[in-house]
PDB file of C-alpha atoms and ligand atoms in Angstrom:
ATOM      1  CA  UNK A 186       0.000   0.000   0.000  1.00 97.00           C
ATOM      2  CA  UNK A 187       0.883   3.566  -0.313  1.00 98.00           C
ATOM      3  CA  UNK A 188       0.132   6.704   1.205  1.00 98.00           C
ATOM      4  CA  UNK A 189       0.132   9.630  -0.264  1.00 98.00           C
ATOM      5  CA  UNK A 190       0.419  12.717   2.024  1.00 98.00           C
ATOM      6  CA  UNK A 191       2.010  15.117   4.183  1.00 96.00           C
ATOM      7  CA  UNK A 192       3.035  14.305   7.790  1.00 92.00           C
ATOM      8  CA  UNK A 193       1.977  17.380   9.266  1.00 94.00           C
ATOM      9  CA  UNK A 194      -1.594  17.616   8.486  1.00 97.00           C
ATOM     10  CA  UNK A 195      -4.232  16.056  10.190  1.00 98.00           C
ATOM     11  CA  UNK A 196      -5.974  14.486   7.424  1.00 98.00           C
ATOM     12  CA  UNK A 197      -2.974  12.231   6.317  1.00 98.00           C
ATOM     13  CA  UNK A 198      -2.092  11.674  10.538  1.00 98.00           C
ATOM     14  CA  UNK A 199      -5.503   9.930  10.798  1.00 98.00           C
ATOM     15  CA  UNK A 200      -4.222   7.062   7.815  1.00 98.00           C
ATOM     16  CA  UNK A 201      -0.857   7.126   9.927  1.00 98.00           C
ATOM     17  CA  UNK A 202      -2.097   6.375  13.067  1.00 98.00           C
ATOM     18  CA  UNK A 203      -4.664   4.024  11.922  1.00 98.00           C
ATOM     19  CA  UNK A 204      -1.894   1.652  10.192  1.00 98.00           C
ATOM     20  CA  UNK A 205       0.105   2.633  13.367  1.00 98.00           C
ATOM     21  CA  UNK A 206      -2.798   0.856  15.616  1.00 98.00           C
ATOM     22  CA  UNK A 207      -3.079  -1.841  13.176  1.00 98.00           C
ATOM     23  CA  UNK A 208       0.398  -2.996  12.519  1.00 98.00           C
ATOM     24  CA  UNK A 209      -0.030  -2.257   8.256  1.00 97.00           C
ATOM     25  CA  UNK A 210       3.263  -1.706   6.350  1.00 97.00           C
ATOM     26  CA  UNK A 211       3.140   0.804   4.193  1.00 98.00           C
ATOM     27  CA  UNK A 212       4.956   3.384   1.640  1.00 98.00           C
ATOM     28  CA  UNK A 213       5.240   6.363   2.841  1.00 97.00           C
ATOM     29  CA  UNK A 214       5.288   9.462  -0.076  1.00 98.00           C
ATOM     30  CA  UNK A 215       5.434  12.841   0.934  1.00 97.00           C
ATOM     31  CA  UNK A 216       3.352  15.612  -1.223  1.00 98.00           C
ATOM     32  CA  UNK A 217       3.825  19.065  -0.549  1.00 96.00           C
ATOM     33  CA  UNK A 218       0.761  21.158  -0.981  1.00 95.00           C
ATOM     34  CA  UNK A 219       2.594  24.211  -0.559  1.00 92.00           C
ATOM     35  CA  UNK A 220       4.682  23.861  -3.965  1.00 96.00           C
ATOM     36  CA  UNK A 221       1.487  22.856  -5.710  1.00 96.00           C
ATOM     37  CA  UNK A 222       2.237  18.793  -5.991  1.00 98.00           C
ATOM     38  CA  UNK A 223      -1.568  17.421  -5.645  1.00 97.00           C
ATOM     39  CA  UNK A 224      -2.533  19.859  -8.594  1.00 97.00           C
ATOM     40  CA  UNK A 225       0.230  18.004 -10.809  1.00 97.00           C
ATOM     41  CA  UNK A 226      -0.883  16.479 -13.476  1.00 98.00           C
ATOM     42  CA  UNK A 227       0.698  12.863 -12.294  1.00 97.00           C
ATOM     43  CA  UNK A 228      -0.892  13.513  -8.791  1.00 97.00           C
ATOM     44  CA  UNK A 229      -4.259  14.478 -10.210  1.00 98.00           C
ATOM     45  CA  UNK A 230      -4.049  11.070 -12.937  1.00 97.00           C
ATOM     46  CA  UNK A 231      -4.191   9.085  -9.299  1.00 96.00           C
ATOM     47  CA  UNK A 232      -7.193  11.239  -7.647  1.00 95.00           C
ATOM     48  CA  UNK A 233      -8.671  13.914  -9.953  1.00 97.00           C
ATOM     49  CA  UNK A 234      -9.676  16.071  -6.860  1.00 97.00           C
ATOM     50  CA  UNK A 235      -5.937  17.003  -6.288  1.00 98.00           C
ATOM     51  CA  UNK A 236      -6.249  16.657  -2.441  1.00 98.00           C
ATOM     52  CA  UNK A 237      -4.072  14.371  -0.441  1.00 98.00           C
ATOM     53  CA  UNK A 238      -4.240  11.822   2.031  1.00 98.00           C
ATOM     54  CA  UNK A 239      -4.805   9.384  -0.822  1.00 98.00           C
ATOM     55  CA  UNK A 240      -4.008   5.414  -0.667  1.00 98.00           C
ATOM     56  CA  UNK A 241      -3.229   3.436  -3.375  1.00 98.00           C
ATOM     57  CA  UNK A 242      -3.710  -0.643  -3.215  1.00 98.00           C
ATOM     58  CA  UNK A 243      -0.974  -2.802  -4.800  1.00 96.00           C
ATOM     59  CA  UNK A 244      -4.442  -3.693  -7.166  1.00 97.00           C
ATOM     60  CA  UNK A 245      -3.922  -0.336  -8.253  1.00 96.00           C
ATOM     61  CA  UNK A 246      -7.057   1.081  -7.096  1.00 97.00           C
ATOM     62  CA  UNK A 247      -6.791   4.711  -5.450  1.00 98.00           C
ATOM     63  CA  UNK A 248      -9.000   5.801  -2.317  1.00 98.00           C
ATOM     64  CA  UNK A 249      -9.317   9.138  -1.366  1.00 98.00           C
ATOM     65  CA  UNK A 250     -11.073  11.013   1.471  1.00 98.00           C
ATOM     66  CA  UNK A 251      -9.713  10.285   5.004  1.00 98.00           C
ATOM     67  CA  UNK A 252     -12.114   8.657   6.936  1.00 98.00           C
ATOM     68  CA  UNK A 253     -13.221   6.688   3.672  1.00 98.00           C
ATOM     69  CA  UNK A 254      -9.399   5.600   3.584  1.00 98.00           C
ATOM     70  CA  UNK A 255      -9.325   4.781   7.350  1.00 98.00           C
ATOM     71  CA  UNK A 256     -12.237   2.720   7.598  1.00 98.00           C
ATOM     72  CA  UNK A 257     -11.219   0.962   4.466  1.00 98.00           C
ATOM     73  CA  UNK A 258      -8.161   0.436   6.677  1.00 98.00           C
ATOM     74  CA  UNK A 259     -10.191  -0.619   9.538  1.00 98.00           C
ATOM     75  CA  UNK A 260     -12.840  -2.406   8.083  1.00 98.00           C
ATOM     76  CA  UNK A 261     -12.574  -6.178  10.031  1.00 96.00           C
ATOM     77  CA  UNK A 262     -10.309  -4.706  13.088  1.00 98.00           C
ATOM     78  CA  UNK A 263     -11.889  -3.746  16.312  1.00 97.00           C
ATOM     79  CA  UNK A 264     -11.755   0.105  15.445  1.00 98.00           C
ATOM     80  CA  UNK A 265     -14.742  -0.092  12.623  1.00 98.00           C
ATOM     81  CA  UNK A 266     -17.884  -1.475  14.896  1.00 98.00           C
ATOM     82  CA  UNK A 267     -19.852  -4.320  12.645  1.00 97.00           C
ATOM     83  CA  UNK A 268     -23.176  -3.422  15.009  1.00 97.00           C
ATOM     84  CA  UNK A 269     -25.078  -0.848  12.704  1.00 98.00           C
ATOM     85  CA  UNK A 270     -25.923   1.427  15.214  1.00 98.00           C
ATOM     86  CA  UNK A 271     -22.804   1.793  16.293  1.00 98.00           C
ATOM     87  CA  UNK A 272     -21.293   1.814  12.825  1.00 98.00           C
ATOM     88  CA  UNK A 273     -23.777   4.850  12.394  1.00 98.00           C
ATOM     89  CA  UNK A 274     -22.418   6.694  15.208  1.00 98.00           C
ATOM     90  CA  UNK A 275     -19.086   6.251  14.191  1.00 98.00           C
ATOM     91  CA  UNK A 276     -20.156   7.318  10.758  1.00 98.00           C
ATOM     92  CA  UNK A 277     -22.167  10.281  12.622  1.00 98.00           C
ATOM     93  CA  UNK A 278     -18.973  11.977  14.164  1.00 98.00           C
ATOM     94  CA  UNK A 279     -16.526  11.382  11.036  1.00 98.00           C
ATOM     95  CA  UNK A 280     -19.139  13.641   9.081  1.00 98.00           C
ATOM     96  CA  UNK A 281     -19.281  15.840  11.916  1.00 98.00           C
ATOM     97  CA  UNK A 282     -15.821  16.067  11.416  1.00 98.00           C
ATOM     98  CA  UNK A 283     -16.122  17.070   8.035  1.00 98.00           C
ATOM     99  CA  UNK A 284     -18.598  19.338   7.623  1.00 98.00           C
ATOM    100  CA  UNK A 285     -18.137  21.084  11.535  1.00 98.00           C
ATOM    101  CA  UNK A 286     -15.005  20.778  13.018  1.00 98.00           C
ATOM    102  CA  UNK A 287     -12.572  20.318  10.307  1.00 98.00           C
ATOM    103  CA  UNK A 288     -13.416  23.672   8.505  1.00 98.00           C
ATOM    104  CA  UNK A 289     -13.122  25.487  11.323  1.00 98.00           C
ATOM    105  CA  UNK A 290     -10.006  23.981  13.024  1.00 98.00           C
ATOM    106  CA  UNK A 291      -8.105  22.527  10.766  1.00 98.00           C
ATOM    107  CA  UNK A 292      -8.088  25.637   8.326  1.00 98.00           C
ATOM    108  CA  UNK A 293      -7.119  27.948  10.976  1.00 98.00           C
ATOM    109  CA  UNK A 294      -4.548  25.487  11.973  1.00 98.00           C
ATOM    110  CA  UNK A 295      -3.119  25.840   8.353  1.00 98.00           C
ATOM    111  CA  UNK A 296      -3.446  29.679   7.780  1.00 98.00           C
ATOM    112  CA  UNK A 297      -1.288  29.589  11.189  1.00 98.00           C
ATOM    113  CA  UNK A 298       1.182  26.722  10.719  1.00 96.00           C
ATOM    114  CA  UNK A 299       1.382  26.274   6.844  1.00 95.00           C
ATOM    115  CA  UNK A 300       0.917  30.164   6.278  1.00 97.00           C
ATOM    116  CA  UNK A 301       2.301  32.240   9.130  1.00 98.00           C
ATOM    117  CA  UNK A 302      -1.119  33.962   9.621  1.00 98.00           C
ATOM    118  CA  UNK A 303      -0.589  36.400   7.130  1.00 98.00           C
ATOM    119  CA  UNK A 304      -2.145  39.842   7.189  1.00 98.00           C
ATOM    120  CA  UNK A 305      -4.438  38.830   4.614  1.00 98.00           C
ATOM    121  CA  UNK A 306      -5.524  36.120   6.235  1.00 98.00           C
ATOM    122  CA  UNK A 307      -6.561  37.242   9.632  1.00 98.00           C
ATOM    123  CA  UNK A 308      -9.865  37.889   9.156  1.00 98.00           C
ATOM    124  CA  UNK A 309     -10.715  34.280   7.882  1.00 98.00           C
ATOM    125  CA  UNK A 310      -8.290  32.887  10.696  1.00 98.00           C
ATOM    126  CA  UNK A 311     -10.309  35.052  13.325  1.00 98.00           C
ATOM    127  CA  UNK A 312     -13.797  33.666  11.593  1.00 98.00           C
ATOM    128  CA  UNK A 313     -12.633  30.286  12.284  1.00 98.00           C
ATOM    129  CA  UNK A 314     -12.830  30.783  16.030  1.00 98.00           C
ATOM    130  CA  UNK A 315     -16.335  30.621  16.902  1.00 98.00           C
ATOM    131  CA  UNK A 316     -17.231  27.183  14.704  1.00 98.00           C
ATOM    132  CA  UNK A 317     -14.112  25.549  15.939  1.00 98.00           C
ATOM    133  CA  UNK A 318     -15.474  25.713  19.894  1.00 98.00           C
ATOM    134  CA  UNK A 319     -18.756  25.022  19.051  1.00 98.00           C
ATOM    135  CA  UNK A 320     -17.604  21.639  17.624  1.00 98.00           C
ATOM    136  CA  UNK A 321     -15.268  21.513  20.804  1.00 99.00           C
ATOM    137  CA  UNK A 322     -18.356  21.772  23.276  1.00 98.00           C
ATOM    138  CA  UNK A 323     -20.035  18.946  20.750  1.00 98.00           C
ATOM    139  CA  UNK A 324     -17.156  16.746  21.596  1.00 99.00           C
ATOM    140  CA  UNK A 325     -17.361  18.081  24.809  1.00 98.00           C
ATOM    141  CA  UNK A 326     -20.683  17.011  25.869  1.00 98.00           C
ATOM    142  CA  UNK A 327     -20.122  13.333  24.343  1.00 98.00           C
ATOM    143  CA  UNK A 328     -16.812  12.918  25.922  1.00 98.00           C
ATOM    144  CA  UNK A 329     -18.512  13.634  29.629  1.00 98.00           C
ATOM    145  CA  UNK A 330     -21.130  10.789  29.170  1.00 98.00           C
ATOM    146  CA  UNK A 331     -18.890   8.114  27.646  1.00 98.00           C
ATOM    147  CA  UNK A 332     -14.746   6.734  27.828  1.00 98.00           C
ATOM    148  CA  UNK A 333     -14.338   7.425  23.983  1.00 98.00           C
ATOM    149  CA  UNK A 334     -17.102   9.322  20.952  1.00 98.00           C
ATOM    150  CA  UNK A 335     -18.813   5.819  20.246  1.00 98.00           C
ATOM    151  CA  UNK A 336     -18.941   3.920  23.797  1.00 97.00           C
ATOM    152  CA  UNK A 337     -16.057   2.751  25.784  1.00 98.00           C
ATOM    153  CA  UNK A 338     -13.602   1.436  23.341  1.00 97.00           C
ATOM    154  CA  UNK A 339     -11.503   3.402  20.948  1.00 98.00           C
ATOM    155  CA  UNK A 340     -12.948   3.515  17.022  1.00 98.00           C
ATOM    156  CA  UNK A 341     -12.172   5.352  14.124  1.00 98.00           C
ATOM    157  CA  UNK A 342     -14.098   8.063  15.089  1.00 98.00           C
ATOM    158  CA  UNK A 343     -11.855   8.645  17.818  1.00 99.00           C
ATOM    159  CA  UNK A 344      -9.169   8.462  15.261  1.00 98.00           C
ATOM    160  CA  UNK A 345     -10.849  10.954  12.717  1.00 98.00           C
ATOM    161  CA  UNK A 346     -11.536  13.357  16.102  1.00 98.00           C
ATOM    162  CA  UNK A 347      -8.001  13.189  17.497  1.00 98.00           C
ATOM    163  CA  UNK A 348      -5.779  13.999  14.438  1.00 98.00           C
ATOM    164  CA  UNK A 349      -7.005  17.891  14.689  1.00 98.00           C
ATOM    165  CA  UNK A 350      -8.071  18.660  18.169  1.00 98.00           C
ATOM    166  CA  UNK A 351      -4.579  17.402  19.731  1.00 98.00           C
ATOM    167  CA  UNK A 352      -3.302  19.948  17.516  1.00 98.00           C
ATOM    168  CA  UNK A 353      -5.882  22.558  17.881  1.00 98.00           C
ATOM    169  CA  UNK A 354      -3.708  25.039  19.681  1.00 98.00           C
ATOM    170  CA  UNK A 355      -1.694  25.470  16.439  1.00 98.00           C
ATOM    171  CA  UNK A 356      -5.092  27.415  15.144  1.00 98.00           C
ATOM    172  CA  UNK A 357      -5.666  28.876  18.286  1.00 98.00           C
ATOM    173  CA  UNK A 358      -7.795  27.014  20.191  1.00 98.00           C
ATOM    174  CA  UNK A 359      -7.470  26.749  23.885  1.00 98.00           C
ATOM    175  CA  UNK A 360      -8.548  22.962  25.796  1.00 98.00           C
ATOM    176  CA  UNK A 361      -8.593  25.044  28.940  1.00 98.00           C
ATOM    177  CA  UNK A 362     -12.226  25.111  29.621  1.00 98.00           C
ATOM    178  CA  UNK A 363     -12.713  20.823  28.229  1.00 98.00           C
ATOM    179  CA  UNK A 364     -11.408  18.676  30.477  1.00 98.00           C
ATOM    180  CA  UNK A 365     -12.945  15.776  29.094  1.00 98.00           C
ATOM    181  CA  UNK A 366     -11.387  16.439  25.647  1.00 98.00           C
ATOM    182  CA  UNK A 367      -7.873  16.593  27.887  1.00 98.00           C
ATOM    183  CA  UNK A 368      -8.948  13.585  29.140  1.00 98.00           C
ATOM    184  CA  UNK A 369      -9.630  11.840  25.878  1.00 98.00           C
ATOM    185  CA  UNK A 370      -6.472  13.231  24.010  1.00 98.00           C
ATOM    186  CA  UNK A 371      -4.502  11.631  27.223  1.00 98.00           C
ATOM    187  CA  UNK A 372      -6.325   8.247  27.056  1.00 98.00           C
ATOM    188  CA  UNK A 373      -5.591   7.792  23.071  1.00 98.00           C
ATOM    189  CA  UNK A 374      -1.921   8.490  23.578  1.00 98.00           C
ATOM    190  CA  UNK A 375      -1.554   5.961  26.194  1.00 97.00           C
ATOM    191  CA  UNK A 376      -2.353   3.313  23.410  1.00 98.00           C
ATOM    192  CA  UNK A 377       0.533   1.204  23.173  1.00 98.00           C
ATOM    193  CA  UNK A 378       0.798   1.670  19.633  1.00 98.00           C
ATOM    194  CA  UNK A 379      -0.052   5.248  19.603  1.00 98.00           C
ATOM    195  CA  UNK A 380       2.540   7.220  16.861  1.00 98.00           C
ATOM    196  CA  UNK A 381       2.502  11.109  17.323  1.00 98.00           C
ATOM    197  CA  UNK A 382       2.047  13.609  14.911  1.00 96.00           C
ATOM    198  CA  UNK A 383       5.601  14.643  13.442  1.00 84.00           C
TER     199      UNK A 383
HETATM  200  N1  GSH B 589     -12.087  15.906   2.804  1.00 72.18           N
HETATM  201  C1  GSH B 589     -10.724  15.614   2.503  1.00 72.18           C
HETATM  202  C2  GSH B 589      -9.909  16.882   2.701  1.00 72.18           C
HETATM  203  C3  GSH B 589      -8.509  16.727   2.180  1.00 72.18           C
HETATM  204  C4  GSH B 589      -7.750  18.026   2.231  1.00 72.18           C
HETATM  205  O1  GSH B 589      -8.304  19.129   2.419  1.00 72.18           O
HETATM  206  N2  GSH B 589      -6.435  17.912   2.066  1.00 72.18           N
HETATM  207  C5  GSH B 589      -5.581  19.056   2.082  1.00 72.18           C
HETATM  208  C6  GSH B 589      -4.428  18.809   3.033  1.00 72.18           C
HETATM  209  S1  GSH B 589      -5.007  18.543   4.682  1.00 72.18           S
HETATM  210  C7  GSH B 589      -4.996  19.255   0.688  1.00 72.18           C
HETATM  211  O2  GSH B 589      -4.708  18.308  -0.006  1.00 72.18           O
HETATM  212  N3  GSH B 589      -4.802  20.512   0.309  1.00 72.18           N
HETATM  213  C8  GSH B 589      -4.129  20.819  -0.894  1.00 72.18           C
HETATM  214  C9  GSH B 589      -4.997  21.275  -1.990  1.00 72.18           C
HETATM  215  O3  GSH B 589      -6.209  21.426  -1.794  1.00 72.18           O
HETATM  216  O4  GSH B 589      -4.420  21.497  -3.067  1.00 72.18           O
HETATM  217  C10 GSH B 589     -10.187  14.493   3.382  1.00 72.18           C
HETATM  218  O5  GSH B 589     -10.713  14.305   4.479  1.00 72.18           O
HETATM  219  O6  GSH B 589      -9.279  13.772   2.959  1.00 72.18           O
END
């Protein structure tokens, strides 16, 4: 298998750690955003909407999206639950993710780290704030009536969760006031095959 992506962002972490938690070899190939590689026109032959993490099988098929390519990943392994309701909650937080967390944190986490928080940029960085803690208290709330998102055992929604908010201080967002998400953050790391961000 190989990975396509770039260590530092949070998208391509959650493939990382998943393979980390699961033992997978892999092949490892950077892409950096910043100099325009996923809009090549080799990179955008593989996955046409020039966005990495991507994963390619040694069948030569090519999966894209993260939490598509994680619980492809996961898919038999104790982190994907077969039970459909929990498979639906799982599902429920990784488009959560997407649609209300990720926007918010993750792209003022890359104006700030990728970018430098540029003049230009401040006003779009600042916008960021208020979306990004209202998916915090989401998390929040869940995290005070259960061990992990789905239940009492770690899933990929966990997974999908972590890669951004253990980073969210790099876009300006404080954990001070959600001590369950402190909590949560700890507990993942203490996984004995836990691998950190780079
Ligand atoms: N929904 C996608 C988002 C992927 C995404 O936004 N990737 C960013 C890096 S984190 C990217 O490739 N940006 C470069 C670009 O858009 O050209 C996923 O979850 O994989």
């Amino acid at each position: 298998m190989k990975v396509y992506g770039d260590a530092v962002s949070g998208n391509c972490y959650k493939i990382q750690l998943t393979l980390a938690l699961l033992e997978k070899p892999y092949q490892w190939i950077h892409v950096d955003i910043l100099k325009g590689e996923t809009k090549a026109p080799t990179f955008l032959a593989l996955s046409p909407n020039g966005k990495i993490p991507i994963l390619e099988l040694s069948s030569g098929d090519v999966i894209s999206e993260s939490n598509a390519i994680v619980n492809y990943l996961a898919y038999s392994s104790n982190l994907l639950p077969e039970d459909p309701l929990a498979l639906a909650k799982v599902q429920q937080w990784q488009f959560f993710e997407q649609y209300s967390h990720e926007p918010y944190i993750a792209v003022a986490r890359y104006i700030e780290k990728y970018l430098g928080l540029p003049e230009d940029r401040l006003e779009d960085y600042k916008s960021k704030q208020e979306g990004g803690y209202r998916a915090l208290d989401v998390m929040e709330q869940q995290l005070l009536k259960s061990k992990f998102l789905v239940g009492e055992t770690l899933t990929v929604a966990d997974i999908s969760l972590f890669a951004y908010t253990h980073v969210c201080h790099e876009g300006g967002f404080a954990l001070s006031n959600y001590p369950e998400i402190k909590r949560w953050i700890k507990e993942i790391k203490k996984h004995p095959k836990y691998t950190p961000m780079e």
